[in-house]
Tab-separated table of C-alpha atoms in Angstrom:
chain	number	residue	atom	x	y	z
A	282	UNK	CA	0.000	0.000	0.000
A	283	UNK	CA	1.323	3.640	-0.622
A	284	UNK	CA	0.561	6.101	2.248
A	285	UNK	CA	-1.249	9.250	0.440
A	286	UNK	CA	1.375	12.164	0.545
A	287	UNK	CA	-1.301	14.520	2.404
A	288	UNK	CA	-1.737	12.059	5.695
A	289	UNK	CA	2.382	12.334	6.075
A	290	UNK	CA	2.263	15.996	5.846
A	291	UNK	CA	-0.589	16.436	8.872
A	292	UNK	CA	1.508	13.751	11.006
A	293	UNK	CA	4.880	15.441	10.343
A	294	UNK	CA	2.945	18.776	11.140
A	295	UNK	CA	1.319	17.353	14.832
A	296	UNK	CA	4.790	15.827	15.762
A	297	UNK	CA	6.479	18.682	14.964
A	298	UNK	CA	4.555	21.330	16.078
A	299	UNK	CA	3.014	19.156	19.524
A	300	UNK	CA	5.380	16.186	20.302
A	301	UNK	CA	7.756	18.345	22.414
A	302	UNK	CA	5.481	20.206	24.975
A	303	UNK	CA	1.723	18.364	24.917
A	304	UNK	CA	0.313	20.892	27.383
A	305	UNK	CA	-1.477	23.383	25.121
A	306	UNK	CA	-2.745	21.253	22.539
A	307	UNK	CA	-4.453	18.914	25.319
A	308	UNK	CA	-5.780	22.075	26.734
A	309	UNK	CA	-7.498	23.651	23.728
A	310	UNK	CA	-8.584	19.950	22.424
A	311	UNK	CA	-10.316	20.068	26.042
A	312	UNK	CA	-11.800	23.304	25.761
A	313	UNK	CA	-13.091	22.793	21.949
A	314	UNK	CA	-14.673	19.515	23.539
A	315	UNK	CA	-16.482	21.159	26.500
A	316	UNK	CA	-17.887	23.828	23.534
A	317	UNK	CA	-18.913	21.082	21.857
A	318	UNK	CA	-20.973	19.145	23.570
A	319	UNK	CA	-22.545	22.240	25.600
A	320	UNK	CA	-23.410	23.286	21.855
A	321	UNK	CA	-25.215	19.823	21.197
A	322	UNK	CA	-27.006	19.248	24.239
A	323	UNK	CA	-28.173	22.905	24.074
A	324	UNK	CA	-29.472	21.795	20.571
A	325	UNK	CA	-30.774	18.605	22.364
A	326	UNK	CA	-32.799	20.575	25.197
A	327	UNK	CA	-34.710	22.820	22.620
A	328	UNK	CA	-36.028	19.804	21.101
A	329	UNK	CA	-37.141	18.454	23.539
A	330	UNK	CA	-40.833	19.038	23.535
A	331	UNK	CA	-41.256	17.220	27.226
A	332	UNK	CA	-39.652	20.213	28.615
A	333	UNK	CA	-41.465	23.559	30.114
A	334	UNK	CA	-40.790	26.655	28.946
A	335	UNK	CA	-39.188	27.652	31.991
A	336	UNK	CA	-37.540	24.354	32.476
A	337	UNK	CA	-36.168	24.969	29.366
A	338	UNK	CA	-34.869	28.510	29.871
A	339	UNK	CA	-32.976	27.240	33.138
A	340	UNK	CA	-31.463	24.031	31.626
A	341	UNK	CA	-30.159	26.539	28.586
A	342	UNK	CA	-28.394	28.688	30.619
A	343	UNK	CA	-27.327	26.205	32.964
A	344	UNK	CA	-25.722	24.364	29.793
A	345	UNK	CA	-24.085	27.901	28.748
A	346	UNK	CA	-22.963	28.005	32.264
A	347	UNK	CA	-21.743	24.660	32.081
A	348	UNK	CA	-19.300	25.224	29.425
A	349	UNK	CA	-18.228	28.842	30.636
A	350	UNK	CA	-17.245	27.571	34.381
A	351	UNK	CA	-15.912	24.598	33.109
A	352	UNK	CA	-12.960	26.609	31.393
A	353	UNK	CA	-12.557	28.918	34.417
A	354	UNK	CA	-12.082	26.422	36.860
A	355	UNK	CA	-9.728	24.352	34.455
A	356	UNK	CA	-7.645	27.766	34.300
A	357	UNK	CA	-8.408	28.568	37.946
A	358	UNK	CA	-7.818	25.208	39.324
A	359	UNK	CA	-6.057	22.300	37.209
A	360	UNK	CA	-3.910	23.568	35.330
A	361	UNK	CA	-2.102	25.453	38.820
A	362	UNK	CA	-2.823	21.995	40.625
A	363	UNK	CA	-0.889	20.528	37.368
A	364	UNK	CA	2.134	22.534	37.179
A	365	UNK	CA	2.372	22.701	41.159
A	366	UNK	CA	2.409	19.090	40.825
A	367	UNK	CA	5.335	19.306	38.441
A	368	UNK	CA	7.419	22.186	40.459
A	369	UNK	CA	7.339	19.597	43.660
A	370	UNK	CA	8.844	16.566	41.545
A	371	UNK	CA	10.916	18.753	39.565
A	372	UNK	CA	12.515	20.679	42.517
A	373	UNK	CA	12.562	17.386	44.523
A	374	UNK	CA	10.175	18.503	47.395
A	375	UNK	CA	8.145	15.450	46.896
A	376	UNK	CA	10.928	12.474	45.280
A	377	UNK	CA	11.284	8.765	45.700
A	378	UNK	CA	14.446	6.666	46.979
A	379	UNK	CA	15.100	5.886	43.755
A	380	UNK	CA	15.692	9.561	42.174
A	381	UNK	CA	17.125	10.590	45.372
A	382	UNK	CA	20.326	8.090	45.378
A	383	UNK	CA	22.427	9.738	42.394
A	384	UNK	CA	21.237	12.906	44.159
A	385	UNK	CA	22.782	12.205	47.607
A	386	UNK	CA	25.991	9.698	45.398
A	387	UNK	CA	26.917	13.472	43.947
A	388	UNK	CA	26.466	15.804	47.127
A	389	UNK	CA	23.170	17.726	46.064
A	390	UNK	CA	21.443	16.079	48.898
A	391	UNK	CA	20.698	19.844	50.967
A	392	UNK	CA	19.483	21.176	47.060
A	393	UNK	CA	16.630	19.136	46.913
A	394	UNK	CA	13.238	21.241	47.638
A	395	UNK	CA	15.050	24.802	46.815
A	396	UNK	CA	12.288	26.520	44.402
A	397	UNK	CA	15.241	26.778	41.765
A	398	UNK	CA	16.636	23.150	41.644
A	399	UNK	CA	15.584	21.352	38.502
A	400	UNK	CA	16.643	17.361	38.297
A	401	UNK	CA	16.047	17.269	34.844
A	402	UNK	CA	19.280	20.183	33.857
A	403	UNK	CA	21.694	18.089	36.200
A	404	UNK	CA	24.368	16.554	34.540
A	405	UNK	CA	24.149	13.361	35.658
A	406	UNK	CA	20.529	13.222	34.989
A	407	UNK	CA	20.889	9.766	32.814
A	408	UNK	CA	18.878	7.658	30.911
A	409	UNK	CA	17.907	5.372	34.118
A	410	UNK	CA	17.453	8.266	36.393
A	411	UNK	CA	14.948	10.166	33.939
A	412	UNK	CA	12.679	6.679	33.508
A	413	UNK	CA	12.158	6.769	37.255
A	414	UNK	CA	11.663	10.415	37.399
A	415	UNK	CA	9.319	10.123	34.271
A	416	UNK	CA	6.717	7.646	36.034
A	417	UNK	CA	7.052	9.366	39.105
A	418	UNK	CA	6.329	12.535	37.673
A	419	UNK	CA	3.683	10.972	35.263
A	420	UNK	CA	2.254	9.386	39.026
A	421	UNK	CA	1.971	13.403	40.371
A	422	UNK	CA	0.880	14.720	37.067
A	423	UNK	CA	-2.105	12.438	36.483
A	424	UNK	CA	-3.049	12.764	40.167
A	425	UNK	CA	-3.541	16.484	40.174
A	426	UNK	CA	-4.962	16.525	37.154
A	427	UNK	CA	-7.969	14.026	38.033
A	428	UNK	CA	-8.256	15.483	41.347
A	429	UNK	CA	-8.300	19.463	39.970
A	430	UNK	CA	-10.726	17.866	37.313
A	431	UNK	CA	-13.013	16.020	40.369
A	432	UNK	CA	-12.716	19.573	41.760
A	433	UNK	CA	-13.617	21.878	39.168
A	434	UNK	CA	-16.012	19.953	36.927
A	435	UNK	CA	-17.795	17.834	39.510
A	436	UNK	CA	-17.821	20.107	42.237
A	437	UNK	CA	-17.413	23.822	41.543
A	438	UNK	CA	-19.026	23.935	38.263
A	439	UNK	CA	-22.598	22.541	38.820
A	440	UNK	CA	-22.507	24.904	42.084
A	441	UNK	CA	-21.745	28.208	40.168
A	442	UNK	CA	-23.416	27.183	36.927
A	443	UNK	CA	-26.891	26.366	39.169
A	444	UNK	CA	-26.095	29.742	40.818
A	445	UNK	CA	-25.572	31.349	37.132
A	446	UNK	CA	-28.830	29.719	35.367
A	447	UNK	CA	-31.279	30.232	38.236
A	448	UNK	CA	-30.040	34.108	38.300
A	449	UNK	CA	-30.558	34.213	34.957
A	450	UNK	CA	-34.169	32.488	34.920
A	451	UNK	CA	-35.235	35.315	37.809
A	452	UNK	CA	-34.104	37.774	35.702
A	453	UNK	CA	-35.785	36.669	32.853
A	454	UNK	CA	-38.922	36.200	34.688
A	455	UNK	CA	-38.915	39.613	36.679
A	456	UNK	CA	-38.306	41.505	33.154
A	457	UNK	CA	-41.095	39.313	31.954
A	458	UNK	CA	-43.336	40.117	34.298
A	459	UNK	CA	-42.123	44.200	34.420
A	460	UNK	CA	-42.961	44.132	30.930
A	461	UNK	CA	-46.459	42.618	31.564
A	462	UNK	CA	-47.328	45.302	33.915
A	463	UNK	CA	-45.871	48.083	31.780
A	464	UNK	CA	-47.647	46.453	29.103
A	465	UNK	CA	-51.205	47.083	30.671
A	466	UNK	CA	-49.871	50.191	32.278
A	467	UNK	CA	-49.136	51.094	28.763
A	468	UNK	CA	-52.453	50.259	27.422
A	469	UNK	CA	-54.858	51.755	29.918
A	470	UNK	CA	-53.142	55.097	29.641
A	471	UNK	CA	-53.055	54.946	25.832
A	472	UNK	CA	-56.808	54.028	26.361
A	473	UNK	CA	-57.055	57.303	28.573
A	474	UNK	CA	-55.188	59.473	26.168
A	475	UNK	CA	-57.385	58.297	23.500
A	476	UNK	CA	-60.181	59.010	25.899
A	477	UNK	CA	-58.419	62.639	26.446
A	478	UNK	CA	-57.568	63.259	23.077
A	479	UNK	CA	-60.914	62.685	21.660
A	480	UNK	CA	-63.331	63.886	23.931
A	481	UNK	CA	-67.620	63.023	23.666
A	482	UNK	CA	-68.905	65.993	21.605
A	483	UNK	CA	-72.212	66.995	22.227
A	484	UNK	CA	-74.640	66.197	19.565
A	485	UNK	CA	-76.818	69.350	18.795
A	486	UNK	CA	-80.382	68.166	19.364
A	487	UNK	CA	-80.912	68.747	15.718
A	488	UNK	CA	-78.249	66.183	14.843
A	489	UNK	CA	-80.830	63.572	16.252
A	490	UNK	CA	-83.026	64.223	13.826
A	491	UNK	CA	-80.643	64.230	11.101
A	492	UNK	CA	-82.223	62.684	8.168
A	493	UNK	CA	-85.197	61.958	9.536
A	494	UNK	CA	-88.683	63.100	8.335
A	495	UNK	CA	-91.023	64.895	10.894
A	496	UNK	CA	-94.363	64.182	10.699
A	497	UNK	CA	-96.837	66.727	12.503
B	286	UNK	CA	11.921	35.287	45.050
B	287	UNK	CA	12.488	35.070	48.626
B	288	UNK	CA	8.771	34.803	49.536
B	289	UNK	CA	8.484	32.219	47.048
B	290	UNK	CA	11.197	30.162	48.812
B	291	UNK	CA	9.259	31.004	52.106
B	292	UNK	CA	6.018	29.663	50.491
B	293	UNK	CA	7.813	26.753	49.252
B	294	UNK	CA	9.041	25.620	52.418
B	295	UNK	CA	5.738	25.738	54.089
B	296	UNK	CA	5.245	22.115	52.078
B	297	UNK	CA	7.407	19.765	53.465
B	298	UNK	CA	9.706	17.482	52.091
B	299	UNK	CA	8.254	13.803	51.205
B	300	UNK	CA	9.715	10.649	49.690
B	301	UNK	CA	8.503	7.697	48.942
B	302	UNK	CA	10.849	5.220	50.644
B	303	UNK	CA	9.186	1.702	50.063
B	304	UNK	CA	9.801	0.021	46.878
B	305	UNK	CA	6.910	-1.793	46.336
B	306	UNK	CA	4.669	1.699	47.303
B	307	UNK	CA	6.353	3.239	44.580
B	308	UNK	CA	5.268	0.119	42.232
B	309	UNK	CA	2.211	0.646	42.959
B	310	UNK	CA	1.710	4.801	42.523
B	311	UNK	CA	3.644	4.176	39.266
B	312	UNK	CA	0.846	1.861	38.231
B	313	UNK	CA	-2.030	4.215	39.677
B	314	UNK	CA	-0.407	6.882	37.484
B	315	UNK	CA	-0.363	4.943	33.955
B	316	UNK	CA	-3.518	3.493	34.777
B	317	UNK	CA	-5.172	6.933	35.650
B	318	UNK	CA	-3.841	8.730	32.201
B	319	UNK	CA	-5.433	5.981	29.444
B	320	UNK	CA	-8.084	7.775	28.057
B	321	UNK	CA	-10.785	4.866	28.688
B	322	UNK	CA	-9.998	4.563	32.477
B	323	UNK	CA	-9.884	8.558	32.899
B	324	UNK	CA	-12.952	8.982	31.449
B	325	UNK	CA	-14.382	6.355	33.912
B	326	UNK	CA	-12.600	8.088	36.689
B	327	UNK	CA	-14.711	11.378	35.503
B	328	UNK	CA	-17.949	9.756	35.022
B	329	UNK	CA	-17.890	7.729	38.221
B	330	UNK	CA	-17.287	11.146	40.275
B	331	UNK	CA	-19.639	12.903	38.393
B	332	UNK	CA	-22.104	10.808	39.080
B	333	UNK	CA	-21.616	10.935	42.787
B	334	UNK	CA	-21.793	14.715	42.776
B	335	UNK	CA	-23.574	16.418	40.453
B	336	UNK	CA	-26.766	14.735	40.538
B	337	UNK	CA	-26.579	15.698	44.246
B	338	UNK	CA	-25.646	19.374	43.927
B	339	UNK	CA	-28.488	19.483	41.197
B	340	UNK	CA	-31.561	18.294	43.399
B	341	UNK	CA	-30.420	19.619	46.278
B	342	UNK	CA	-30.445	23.712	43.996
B	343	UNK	CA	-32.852	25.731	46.228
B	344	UNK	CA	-32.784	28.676	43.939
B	345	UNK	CA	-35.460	26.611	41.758
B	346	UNK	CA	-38.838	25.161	42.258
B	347	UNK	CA	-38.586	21.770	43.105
B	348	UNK	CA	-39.649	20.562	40.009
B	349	UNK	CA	-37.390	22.250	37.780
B	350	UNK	CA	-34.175	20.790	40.650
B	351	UNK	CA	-35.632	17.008	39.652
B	352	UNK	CA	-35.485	17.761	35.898
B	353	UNK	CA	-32.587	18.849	35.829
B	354	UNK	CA	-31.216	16.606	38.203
B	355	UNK	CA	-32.633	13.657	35.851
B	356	UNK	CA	-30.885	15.430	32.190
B	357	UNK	CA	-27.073	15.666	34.363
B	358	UNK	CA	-27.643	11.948	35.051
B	359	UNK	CA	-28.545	11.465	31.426
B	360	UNK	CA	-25.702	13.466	30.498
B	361	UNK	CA	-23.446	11.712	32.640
B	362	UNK	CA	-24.178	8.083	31.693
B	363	UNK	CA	-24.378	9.190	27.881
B	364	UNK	CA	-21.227	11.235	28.048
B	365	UNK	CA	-19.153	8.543	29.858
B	366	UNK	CA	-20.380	5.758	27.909
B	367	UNK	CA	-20.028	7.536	24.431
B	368	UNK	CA	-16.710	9.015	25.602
B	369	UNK	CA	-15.249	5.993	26.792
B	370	UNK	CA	-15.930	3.898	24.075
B	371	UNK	CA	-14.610	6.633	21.404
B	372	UNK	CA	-11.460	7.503	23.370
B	373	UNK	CA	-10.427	3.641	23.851
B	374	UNK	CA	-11.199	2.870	20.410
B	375	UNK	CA	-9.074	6.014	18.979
B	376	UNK	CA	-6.422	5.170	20.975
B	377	UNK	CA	-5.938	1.671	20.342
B	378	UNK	CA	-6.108	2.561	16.415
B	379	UNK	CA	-3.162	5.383	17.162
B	380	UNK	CA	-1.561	2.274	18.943
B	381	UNK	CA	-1.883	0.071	16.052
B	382	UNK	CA	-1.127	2.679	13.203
B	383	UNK	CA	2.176	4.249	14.769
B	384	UNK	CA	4.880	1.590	14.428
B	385	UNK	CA	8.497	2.985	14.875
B	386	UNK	CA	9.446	0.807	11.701
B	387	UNK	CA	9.083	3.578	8.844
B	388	UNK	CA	11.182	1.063	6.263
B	389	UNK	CA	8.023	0.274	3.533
B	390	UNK	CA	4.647	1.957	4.098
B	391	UNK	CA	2.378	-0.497	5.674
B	392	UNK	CA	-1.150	-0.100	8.111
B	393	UNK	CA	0.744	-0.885	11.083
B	394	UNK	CA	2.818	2.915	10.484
B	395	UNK	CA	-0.173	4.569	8.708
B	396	UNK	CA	-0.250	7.188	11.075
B	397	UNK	CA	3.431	7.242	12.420
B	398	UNK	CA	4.921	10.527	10.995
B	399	UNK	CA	8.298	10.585	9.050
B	400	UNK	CA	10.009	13.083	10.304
B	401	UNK	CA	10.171	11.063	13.850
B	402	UNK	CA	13.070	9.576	12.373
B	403	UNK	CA	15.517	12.070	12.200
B	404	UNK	CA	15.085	12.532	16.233
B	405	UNK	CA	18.153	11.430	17.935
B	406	UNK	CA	17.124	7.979	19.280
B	407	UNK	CA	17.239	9.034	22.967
B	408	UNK	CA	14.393	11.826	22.304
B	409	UNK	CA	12.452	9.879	19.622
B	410	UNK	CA	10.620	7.375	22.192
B	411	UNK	CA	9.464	10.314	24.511
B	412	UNK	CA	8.568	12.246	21.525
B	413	UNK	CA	6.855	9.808	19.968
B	414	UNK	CA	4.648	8.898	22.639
B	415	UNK	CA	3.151	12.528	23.358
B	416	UNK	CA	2.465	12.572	19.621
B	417	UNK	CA	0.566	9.283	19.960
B	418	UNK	CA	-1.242	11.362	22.637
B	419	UNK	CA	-1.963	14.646	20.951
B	420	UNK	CA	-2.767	12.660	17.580
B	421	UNK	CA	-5.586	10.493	19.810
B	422	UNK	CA	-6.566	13.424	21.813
B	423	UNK	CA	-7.188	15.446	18.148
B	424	UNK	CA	-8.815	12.831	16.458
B	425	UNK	CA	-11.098	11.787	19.500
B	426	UNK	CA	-12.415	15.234	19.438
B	427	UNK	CA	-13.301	15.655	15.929
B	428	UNK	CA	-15.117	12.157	16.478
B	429	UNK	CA	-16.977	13.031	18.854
B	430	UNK	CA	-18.021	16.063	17.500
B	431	UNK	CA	-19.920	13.869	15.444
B	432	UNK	CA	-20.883	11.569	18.110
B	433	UNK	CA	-22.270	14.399	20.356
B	434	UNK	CA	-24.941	14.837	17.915
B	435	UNK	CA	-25.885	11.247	16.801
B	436	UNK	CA	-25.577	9.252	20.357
B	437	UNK	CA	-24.988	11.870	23.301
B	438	UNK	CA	-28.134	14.211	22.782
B	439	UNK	CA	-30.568	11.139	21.835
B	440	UNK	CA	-28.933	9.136	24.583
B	441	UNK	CA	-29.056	12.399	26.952
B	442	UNK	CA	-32.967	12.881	26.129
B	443	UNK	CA	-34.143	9.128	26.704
B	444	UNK	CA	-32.347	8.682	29.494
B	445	UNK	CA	-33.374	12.018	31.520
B	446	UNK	CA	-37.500	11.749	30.023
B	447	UNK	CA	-37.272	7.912	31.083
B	448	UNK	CA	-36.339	9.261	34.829
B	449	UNK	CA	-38.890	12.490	34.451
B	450	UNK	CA	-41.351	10.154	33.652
B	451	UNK	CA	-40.664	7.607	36.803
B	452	UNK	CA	-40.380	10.337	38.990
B	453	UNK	CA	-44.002	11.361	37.658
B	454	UNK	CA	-45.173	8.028	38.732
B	455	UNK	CA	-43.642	7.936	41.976
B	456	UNK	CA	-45.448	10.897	42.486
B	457	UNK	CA	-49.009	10.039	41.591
B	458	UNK	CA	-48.382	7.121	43.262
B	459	UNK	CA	-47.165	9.324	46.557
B	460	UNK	CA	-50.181	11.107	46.183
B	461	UNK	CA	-52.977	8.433	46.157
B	462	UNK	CA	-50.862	6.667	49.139
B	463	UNK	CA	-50.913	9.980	51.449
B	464	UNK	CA	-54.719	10.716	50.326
B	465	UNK	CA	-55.843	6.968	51.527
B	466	UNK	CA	-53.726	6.893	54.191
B	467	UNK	CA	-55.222	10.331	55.256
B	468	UNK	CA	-59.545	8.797	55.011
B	469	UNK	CA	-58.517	5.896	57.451
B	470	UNK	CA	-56.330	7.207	59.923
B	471	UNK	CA	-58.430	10.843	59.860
B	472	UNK	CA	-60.027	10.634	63.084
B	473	UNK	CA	-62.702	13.916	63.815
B	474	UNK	CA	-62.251	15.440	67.607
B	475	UNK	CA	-64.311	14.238	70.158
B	476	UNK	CA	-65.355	18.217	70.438
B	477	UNK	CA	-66.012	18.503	66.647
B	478	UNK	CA	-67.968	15.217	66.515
B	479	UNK	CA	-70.360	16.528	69.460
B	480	UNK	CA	-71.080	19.928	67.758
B	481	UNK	CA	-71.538	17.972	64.477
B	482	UNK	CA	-74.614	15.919	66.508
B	483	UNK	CA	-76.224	19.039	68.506
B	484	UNK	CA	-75.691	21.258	65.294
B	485	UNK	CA	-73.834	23.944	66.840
B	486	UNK	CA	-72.007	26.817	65.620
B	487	UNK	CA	-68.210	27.170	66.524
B	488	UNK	CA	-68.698	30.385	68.069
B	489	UNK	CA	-69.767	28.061	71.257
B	490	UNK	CA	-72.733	26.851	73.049
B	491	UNK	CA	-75.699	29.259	72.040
């Protein structure tokens, strides 16, 4: 089989452009897929005919809300729980045995947990020594991520996006209902100046006979 | 700088010591970043929360809470389920289309990109490995772009007006329960029962 010439192109693109730091591709792929879905279930709750009107209305917004919190807290939360993570394994605040022993072999022992050490620019950081720092760090990585994730999308979100959408479906009803009342305010006084504007004239009592034959 | 360094060393130093401990948080970490169990992870948390949070909104009539309770469940089950099974499957095909051997173009390195091999062999593994994610991770979400439409939404709908509906019964059913219950165990005061018989007025005795 021959591999078309345009699929080699897009992969040599993605590893080139992606393969070295993963971090902001995952993070607009995530974003794009939170827009996404928020888009489609949107779509699915106004077709829904089972739904009220005012169901409806707070489900919308609470899908807009959704979407909009989600990529807060992501920014607000997981992605500082992520790269705290990776500052306390990088630094060596939080190590294992097994990335510690070259440490202590070469006398950087008291450097460990200083906010400017980095294992990965020592020079004996070898081949066997960044495998164990790898999983370890992968270990740290994936923890804060699923627990800033459990965090901000299970917990934080459907609080402030129930906050947001049932704001939104007061508002909605107290303009609603304002503009009921300002409707009928509107329409009795247009009523009244109609009332004003063209006031009862006084037929002449010869008017009443307008058109009409006397007989004596 | 300094207060950095100050904030830094508020968080003490930890190691993990034990060798087979370490084993074991190695595998919780690999396990925790595949797409299929993550997603799981998600789902099973979600489902533990948000319903909760949802019913529990007292900014909304009760009625509305339930429904919308009902349509994050929906979401939740149809979100995992879709998700999972789309992530997995991507991934495996990445797996299977990104062999390192570029030599003749075969399935097996459909999808492995060409340029990986003039990476100094040292940085080609690690590199080749987040591409494998970001190439899954890219694909996955143009897939389910698709598959939010066709099976999340439809999936999303049935299941939430399946549980609106049940909770509708459970109602009605509620309803006739407290209103029999009520007739038998409805018992009229003895003071009621003896102006009912001399026909009095509940001003008093007359």
């Amino acid at each position: 089989m021959k591999i078309p010439i345009q699929v080699k192109k897009v992969t040599d693109f993605i590893f080139d452009k992606w393969s070295k730091d993963i971090g902001s591709v995952l993070i607009w792929t995530t974003i794009a897929g939170w827009v996404a879905s928020s888009s489609a279930q949107i779509l699915g709750i106004l077709r829904n005919s089972k739904y009220t009107k005012e169901q409806k209305n707070f489900m919308i917004h609470q899908e807009i809300g959704d979407a909009a919190i989600n990529i807060g807290s992501f920014f607000i939360i997981t992605t500082p729980l992520k790269k705290m993570a990776s500052k306390l394994v990088k630094t060596g605040k939080v190590t294992t045995f097994a990335i510690k022993r070259p440490i202590r072999k070469h006398g950087d022992i008291k450097k460990l947990g200083l906010i400017d050490f980095d294992i990965k620019k020592l020079p004996y950081f070898s081949s066997e020594l960044e495998k164990q720092f790898n999983s370890f760090n992968n270990f740290m990585g994936t923890s804060a991520a699923v627990l800033g994730g459990i965090l901000s999308s299970n917990i934080l979100t459907p609080i402030l996006r129930n906050r947001y959408a049932s704001d939104c479906q007061a508002k909605k009803k107290e303009l609603f209902s304002h503009n009921k009342y300002s409707y009928k305010q509107i329409s009795v006084n247009s009523v009244e100046l109609n009332n004003i504007s063209k006031p009862k004239q006084k037929k002449s009592p010869f008017e009443t006979f307008k058109g009409k034959s006397l007989t004596v | 700088m300094k207060i950095s360094q100050r904030l830094f060393d508020m968080i003490p130093n930890m190691s993990v010591n034990n060798k087979d401990r370490l084993k074991i948080l190695n595998k919780i970490g690999d396990y925790m970043g595949r797409p299929f169990e993550n997603r799981l992870i998600m789902g099973a948390t979600a489902i533990a929360t948000q319903p909760f949070i949802d019913e529990h909104n007292k900014r909304v009539d009760k009625e509305t809470a339930r429904t919308s309770r009902n349509r994050t469940i929906g979401k939740i089950i149809a979100g995992t389920a879709v998700g999972c099974i789309v992530r997995s499957g991507v991934y495996k095909l990445i797996q299977k289309t990104t062999s390192e051997d570029i030599s003749i173009d075969r399935w097996d390195n459909f999808l492995t990109p060409r340029g990986s091999s003039k990476v100094s062999p040292h940085l080609q593994k690690n590199r080749l490995r987040n591409y494998r994610t970001v190439a899954a991770t890219l694909i996955a979400m143009f897939v389910m772009i698709g598959t939010n439409i066709l099976f999340d939404v439809p999936l999303t709908t049935r299941i939430s007006n399946y549980l609106n509906k049940r909770d509708a019964k459970k109602k009605v059913q509620m309803g006739n329960a407290d209103s029999s219950t009520n007739t038998n165990k409805y018992i009229t005061p003895a003071k009621d029962r003896i102006k009912d018989k001399f026909n009095l007025s509940s001003g008093g005795l007359s």
